[in-house]
Coordinates of C-alpha atoms in Angstrom, one line a residue:
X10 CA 0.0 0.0 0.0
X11 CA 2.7 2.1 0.7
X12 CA 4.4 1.8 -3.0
X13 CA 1.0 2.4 -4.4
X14 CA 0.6 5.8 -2.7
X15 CA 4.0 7.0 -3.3
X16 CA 3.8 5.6 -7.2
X17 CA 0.5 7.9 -7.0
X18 CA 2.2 11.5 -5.1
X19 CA 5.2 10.7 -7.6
X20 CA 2.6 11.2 -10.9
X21 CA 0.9 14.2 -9.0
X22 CA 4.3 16.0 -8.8
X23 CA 5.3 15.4 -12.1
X24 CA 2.0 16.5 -13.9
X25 CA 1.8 19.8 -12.3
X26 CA 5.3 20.2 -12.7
X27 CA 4.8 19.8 -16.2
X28 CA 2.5 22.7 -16.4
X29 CA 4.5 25.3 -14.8
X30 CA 3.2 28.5 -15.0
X31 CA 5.8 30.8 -14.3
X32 CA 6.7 30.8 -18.4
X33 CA 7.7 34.4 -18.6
X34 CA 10.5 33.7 -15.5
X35 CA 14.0 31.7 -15.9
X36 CA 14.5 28.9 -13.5
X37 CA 11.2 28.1 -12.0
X38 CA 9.4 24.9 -10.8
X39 CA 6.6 24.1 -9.2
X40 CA 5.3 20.9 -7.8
X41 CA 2.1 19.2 -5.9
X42 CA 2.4 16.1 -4.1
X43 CA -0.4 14.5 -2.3
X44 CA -0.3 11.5 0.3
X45 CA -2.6 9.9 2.8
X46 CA -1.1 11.8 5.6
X47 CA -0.2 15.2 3.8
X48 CA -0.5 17.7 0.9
X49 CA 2.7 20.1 0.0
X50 CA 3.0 22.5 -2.4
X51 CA 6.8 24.0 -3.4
X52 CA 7.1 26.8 -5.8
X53 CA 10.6 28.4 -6.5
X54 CA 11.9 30.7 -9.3
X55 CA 14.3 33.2 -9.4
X56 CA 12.7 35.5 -6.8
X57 CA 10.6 33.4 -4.8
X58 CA 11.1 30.2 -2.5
X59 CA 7.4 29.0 -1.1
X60 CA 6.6 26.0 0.2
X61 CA 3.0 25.0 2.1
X62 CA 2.7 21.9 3.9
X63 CA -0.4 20.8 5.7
X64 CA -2.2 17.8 7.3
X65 CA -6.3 17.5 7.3
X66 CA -8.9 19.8 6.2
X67 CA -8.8 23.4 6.7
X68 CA -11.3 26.3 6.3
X69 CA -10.8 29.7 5.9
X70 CA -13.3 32.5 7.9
X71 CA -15.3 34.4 5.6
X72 CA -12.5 37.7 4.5
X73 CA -10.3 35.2 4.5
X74 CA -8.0 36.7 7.3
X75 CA -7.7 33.9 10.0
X76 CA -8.6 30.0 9.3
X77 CA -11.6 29.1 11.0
X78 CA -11.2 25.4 11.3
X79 CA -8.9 22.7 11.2
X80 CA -9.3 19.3 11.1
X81 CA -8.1 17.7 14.7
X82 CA -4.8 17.1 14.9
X83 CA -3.9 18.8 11.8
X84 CA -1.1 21.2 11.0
X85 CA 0.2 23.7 8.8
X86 CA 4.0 24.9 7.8
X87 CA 4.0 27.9 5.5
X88 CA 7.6 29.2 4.5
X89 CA 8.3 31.8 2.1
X90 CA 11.5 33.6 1.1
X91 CA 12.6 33.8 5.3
X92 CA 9.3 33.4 6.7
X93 CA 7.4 31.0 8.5
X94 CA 3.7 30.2 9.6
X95 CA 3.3 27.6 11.9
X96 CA -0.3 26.5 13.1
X97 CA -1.9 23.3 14.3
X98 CA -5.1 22.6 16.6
X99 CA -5.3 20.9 20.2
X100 CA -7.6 17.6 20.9
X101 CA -10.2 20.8 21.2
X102 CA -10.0 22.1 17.6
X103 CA -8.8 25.7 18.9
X104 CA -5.7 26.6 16.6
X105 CA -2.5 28.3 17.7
X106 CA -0.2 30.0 15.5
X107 CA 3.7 30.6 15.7
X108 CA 4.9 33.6 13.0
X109 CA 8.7 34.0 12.2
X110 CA 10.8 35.8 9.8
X111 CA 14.4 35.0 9.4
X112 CA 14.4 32.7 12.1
X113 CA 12.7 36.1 14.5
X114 CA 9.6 35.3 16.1
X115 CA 6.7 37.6 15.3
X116 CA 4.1 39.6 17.2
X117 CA 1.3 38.1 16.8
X118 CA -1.2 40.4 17.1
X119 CA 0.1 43.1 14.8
X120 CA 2.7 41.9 12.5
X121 CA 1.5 38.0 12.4
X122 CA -1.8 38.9 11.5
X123 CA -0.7 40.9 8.8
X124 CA 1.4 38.1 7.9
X125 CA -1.5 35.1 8.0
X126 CA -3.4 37.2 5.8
X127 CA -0.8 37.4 3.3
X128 CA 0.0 33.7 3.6
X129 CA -3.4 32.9 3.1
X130 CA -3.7 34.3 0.0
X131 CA -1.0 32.5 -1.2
X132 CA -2.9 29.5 0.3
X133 CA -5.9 30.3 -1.9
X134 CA -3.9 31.2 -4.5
X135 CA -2.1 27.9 -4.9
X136 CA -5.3 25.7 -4.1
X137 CA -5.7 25.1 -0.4
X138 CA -9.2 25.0 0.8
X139 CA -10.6 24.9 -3.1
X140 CA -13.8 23.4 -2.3
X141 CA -15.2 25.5 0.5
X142 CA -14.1 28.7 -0.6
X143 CA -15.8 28.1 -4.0
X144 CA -19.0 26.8 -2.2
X145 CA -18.3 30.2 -0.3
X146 CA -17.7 32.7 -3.2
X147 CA -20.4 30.6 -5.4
X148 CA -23.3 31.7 -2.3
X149 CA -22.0 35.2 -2.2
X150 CA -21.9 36.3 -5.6
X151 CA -22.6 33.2 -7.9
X152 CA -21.0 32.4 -11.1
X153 CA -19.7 36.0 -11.7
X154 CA -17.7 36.6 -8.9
X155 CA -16.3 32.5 -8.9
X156 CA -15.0 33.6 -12.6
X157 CA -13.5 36.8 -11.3
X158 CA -11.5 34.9 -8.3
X159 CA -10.8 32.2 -10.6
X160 CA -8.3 34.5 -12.3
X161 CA -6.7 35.7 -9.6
X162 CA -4.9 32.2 -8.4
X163 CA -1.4 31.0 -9.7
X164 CA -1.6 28.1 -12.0
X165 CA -4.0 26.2 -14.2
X166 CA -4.3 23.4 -12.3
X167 CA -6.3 25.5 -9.4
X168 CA -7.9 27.1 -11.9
X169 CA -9.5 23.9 -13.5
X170 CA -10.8 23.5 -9.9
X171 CA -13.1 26.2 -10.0
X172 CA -14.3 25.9 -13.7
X173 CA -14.9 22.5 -13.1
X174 CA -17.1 23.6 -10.3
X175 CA -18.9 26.0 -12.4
X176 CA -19.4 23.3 -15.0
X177 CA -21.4 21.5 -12.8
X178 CA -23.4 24.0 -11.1
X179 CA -27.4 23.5 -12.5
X180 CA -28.4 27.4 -12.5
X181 CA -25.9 28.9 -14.7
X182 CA -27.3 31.5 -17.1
X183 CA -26.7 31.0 -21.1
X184 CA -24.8 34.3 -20.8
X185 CA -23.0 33.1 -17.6
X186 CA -22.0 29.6 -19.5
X187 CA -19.9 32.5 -22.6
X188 CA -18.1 34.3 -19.9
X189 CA -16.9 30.8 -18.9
X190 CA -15.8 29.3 -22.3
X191 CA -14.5 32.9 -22.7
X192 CA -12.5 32.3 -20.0
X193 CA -11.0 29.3 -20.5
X194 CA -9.6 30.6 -23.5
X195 CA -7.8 33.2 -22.0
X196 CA -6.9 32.4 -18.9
X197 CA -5.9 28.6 -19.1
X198 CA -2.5 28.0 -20.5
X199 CA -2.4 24.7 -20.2
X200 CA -3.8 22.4 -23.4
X201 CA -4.1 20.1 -21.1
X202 CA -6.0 21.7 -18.8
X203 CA -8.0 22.8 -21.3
X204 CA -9.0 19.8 -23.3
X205 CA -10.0 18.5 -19.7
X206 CA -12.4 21.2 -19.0
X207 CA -13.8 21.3 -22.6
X208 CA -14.3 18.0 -22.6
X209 CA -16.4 18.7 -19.5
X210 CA -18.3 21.6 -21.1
X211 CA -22.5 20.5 -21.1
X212 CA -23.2 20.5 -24.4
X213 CA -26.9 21.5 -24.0
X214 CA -25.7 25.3 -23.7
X215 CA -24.0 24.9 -26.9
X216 CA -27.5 25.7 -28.5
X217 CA -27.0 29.0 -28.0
X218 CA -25.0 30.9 -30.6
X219 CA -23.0 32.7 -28.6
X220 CA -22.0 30.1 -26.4
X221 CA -21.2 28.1 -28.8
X222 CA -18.9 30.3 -31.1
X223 CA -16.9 30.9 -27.5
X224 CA -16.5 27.2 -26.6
X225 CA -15.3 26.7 -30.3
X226 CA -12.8 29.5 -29.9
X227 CA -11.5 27.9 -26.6
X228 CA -11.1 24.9 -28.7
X229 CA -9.7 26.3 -31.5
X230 CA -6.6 28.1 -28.8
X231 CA -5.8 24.4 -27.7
X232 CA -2.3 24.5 -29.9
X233 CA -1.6 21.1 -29.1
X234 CA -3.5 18.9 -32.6
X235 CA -3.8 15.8 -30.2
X236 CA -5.9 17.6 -27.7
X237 CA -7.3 19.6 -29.9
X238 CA -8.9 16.4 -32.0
X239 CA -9.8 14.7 -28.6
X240 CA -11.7 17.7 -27.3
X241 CA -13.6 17.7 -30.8
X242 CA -13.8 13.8 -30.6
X243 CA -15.7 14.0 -26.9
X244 CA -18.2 17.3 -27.5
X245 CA -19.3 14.9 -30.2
X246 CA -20.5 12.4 -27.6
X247 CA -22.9 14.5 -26.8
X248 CA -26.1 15.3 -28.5
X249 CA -25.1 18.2 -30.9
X250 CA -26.6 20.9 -32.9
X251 CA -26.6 21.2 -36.5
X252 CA -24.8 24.5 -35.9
X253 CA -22.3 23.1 -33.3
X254 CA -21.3 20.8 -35.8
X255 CA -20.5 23.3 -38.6
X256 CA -18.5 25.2 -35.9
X257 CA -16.7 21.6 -35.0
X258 CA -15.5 21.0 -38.4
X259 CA -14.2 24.9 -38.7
X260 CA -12.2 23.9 -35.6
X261 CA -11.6 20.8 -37.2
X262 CA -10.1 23.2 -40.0
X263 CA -7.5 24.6 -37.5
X264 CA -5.8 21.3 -36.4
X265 CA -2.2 21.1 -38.7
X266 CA -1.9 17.5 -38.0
X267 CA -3.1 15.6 -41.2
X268 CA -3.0 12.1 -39.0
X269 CA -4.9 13.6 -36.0
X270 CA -7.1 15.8 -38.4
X271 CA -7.8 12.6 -40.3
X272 CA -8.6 10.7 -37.8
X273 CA -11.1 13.3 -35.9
X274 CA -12.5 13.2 -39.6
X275 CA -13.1 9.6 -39.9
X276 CA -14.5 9.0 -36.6
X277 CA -17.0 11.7 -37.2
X278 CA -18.4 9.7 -40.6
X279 CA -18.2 6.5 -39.0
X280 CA -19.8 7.3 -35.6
X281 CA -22.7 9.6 -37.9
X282 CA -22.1 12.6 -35.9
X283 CA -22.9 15.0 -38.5
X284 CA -26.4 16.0 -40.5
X285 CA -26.0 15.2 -44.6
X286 CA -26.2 18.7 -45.3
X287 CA -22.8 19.1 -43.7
X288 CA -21.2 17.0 -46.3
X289 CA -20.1 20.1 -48.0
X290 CA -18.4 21.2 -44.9
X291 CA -16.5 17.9 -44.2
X292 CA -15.5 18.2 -48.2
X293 CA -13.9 21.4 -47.3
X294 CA -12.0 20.4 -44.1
X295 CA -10.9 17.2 -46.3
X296 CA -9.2 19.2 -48.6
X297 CA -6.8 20.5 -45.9
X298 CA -5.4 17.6 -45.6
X299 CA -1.7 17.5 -47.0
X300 CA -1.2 13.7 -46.6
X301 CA -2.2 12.4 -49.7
X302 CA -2.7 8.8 -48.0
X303 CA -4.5 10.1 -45.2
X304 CA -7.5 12.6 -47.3
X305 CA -7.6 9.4 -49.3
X306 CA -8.2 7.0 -46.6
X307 CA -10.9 9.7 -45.5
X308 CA -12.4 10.1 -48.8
X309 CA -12.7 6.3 -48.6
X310 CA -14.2 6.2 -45.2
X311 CA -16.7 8.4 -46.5
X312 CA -17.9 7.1 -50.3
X313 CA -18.4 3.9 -48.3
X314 CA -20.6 5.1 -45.2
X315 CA -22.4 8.3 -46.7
X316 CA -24.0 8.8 -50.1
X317 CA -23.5 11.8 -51.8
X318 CA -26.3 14.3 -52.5
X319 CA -26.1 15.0 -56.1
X320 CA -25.2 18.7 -55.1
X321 CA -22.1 17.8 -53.3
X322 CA -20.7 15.5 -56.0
X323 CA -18.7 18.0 -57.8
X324 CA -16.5 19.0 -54.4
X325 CA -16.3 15.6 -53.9
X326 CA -14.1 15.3 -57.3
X327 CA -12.4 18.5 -57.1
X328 CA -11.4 16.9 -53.3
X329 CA -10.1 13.9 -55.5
X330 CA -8.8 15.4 -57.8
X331 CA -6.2 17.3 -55.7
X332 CA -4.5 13.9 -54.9
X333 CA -1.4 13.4 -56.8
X334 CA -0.3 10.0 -55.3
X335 CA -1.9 7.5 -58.8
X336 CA -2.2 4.6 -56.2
X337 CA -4.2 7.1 -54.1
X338 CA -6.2 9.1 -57.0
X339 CA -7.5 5.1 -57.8
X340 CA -8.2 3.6 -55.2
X341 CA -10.3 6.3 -53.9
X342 CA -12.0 6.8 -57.6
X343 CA -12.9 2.9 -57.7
X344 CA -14.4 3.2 -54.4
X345 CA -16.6 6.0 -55.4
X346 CA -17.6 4.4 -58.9
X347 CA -18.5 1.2 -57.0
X348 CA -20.6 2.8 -54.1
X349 CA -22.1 5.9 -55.5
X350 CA -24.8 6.1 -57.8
X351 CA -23.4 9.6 -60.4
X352 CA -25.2 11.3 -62.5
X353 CA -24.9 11.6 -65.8
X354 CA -24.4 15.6 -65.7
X355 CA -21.0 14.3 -63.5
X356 CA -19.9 12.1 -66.1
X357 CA -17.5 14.1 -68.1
X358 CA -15.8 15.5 -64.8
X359 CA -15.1 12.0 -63.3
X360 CA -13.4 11.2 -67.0
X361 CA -11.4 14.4 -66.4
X362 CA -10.4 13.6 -63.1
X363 CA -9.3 10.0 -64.2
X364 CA -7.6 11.4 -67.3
X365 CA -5.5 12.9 -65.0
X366 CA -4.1 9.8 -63.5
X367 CA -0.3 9.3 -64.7
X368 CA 0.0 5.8 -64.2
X369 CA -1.1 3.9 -67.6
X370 CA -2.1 1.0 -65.2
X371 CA -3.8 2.9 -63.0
X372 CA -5.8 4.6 -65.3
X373 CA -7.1 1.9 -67.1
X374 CA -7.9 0.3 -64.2
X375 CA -10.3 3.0 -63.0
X376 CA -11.5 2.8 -66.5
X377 CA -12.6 -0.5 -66.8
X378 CA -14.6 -0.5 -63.3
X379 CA -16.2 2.9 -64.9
X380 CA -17.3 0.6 -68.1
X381 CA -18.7 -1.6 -65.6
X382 CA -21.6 0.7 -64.7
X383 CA -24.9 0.9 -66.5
X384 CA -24.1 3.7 -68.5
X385 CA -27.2 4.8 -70.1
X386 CA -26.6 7.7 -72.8
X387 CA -24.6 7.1 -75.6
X388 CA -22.9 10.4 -75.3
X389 CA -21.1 8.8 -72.2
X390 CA -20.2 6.1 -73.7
X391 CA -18.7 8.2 -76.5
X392 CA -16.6 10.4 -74.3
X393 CA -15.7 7.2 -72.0
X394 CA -14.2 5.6 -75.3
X395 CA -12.6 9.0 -76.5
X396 CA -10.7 9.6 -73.3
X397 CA -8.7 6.0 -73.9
X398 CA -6.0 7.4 -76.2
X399 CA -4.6 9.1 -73.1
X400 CA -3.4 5.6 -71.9
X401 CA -0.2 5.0 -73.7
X402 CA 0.2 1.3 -72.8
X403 CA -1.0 -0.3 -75.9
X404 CA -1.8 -3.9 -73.4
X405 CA -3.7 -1.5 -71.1
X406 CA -5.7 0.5 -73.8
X407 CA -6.2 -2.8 -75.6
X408 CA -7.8 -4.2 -72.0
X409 CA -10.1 -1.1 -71.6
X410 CA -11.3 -1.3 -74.5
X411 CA -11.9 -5.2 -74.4
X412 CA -14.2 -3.8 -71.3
X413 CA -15.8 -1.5 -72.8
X414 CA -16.9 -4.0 -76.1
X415 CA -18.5 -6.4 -73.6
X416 CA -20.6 -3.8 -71.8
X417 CA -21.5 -1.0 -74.7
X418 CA -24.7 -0.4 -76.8
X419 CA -24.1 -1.9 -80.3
X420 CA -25.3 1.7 -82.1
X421 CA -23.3 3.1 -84.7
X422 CA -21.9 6.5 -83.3
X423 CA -20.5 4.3 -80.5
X424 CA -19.2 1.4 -82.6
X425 CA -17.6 4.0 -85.0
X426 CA -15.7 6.0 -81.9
X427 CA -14.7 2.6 -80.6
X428 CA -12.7 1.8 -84.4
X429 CA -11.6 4.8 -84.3
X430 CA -9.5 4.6 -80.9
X431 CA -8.5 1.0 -81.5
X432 CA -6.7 2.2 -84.4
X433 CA -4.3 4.2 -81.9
X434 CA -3.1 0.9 -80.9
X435 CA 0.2 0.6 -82.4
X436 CA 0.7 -3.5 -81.6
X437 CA -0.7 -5.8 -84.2
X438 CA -1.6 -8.0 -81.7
X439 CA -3.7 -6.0 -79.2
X440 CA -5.4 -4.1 -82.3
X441 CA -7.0 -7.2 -83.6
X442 CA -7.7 -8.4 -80.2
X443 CA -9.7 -5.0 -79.9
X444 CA -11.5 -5.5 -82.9
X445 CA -12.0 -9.0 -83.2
X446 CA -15.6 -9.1 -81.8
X447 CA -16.6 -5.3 -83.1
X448 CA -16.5 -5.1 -86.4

């Protein structure tokens, strides 16, 4: 048991270490440690040495001047820069204090009352007594004045304290619920921090406008792309808005990690987290993606779960059409011949997007699952057969075409354009093979 609780005061130290908030000063650290027995705080930096120890609960009297209770038997060692607190209470909970400054005992009805006062603002500041004083502030001037105190104290990890309280409170006002996302933007540092309270954030009050273009800008100052994507991933958990999730993928937008954007992306198609009408906005956010592999793999996520309003289908090519990668450009246009049902008007734009494929094998592979479909105008077929010439493999353009003989209408205009590219075949072997059955 032991081990366990020093493995566990160990991870505590190191975390809030991590998010020291002295970043403006040189050589600064700051660390919490918990353990069954005690709780100490140690901040030093270049001009201050502070370090809080205490056993127990303790409460602070209402101006926070004096502490009002302490738990029996507990204690309390304050030291900063020279000076030292001492207090503890007797088997009748009545505390006595000891003040000292450079080893000096104190007066302590003048100077060591000034002092308590000072050193319990550092108390409050650094997290001592979070719970009742936040019960206390939250009675005196509800969410307003919690907010205002909650910028006053030292380091984000106190801070969370009291928006997490505020999070949970029932009563809180659309208006009051902004001023809160407002302020986690600004005054938490931590991404960390952040992502935890976001994460946290009910998702109801996201209905209103205003709250829910500040909660997206808190999300969108996360600079870390992992938390970023995970704060995004866990709103989405909860039931949300078409408008909250047009704001989600304009966050979505902001995260410069194609792997973690990618994967925020495919989650939200496969999970259904967003309306059909926001295809067009998931399109866009696609086509940030650098990664060639990874917009692919989300264009493939999405021709396979989602079908594409006739509207959208144009994006959707121009999205395709931005990959360079051949393997890539094919594999995602095979997917979408094989799953969505195009129209004709989008015929000629998915031959141009194809045309553009460099790879001979590639190309006419695309090609032949294209001849595949019930193409019903002849038109199509005609421009389908014309675009073969750009294939310079005489095997491959002998193999579309092969394709295309089984499949196509036996009219003349088509017959004639299909003679007329199978004499572009310069090998006497593959041209009669073309032609063999045609003619």
């Amino acid at each position: 048991m032991k081990k366990l609780l020093l493995t566990i005061t160990l991870v505590i130290t190191l975390l809030v270490t991590a998010c020291n908030p002295f970043s403006g000063r040189r050589h600064s650290l700051m660390s919490f440690s918990s353990s069954d027995k005690e709780q100490k705080i140690v901040v030093n930096s270049d001009n201050l040495s502070l370090e809080i120890i205490y056993s127990g609960e303790m409460e602070f009297n209402d101006d926070e001047t004096a502490i009002k209770k302490m738990s029996p038997g507990g204690y309390l060692e304050y030291r900063k820069n020279g000076a030292k607190l001492l207090a503890e209470t007797d088997s009748r909970g009545e505390i006595y204090y000891e003040f000292y400054n450079d080893g000096l005992p104190l007066d302590r009805d003048i100077n060591g009352r000034k002092f308590l006062v000072l050193a319990i603002q550092d108390m409050i500041a650094y997290g001592v007594n979070v719970k009742g004083r936040v019960d206390r502030l939250y009675q005196q001037g509800g969410i307003p004045l919690v907010l205002e105190e909650a910028e006053k104290l030292k380091t984000d990890y106190v801070k969370k304290k009291y928006f997490e309280y505020m999070l949970r409170c029932d009563s809180v006002l659309p208006e009051e619920m902004t001023d809160i996302a407002l302020k986690i933007e600004t005054s938490i540092g931590s991404d960390n921090e952040k992502r935890q309270l976001l994460e946290k954030f009910p998702a109801d009050y996201l209905s209103d406008t205003l709250t829910a273009q500040a909660y997206f800008l808190a999300v969108k100052s996360i600079s870390s792309d992992y938390d970023k994507a995970n704060t995004l991933k866990k709103i989405q958990q909860q039931q949300l808005s078409n408008q909250s999730i047009a704001l989600v993928l304009q966050a979505a937008s902001t995260i410069n990690s194609d792997n973690d954007k990618a994967n925020l992306l495919n989650d939200m198609i496969k999970k259904g987290t967003y309306p059909a009408e926001n295809v067009d906005g998931l399109l866009d956010v696609t086509a940030t993606v650098n990664s060639e592999y990874e917009k692919a793999g989300v264009l493939k996520t999405l021709m396979e779960k989602v079908t594409i309003k006739r509207e959208d289908f144009n994006k959707l090519l121009d999205v395709i059409g931005k990959i360079s990668a051949d393997n890539d450009k094919s594999n995602v246009l095979k997917i979408l011949i094989k799953n969505q049902p195009f129209e004709n008007e989008h015929f000629a734009k998915l031959l141009a997007v194809t045309s553009k494929i460099n790879s001979d094998y590639e190309k006419a592979d695309v090609f032949k699952k294209l001849a595949e479909q019930p193409i019903r105008l002849e038109e199509n077929w005609v421009s389908l057969i014309n675009e073969i010439p750009t294939i310079s493999s005489d095997n491959d353009k002998a193999n579309v075409l092969l394709q295309i003989a089984r499949k196509m209408p036996r009219s003349e205009i088509i017959k004639s354009a299909y003679l007329s590219v199978s004499k572009t075949i310069s090998s006497e072997h593959d041209y009669a093979r073309t032609v063999k059955d045609v003619q």
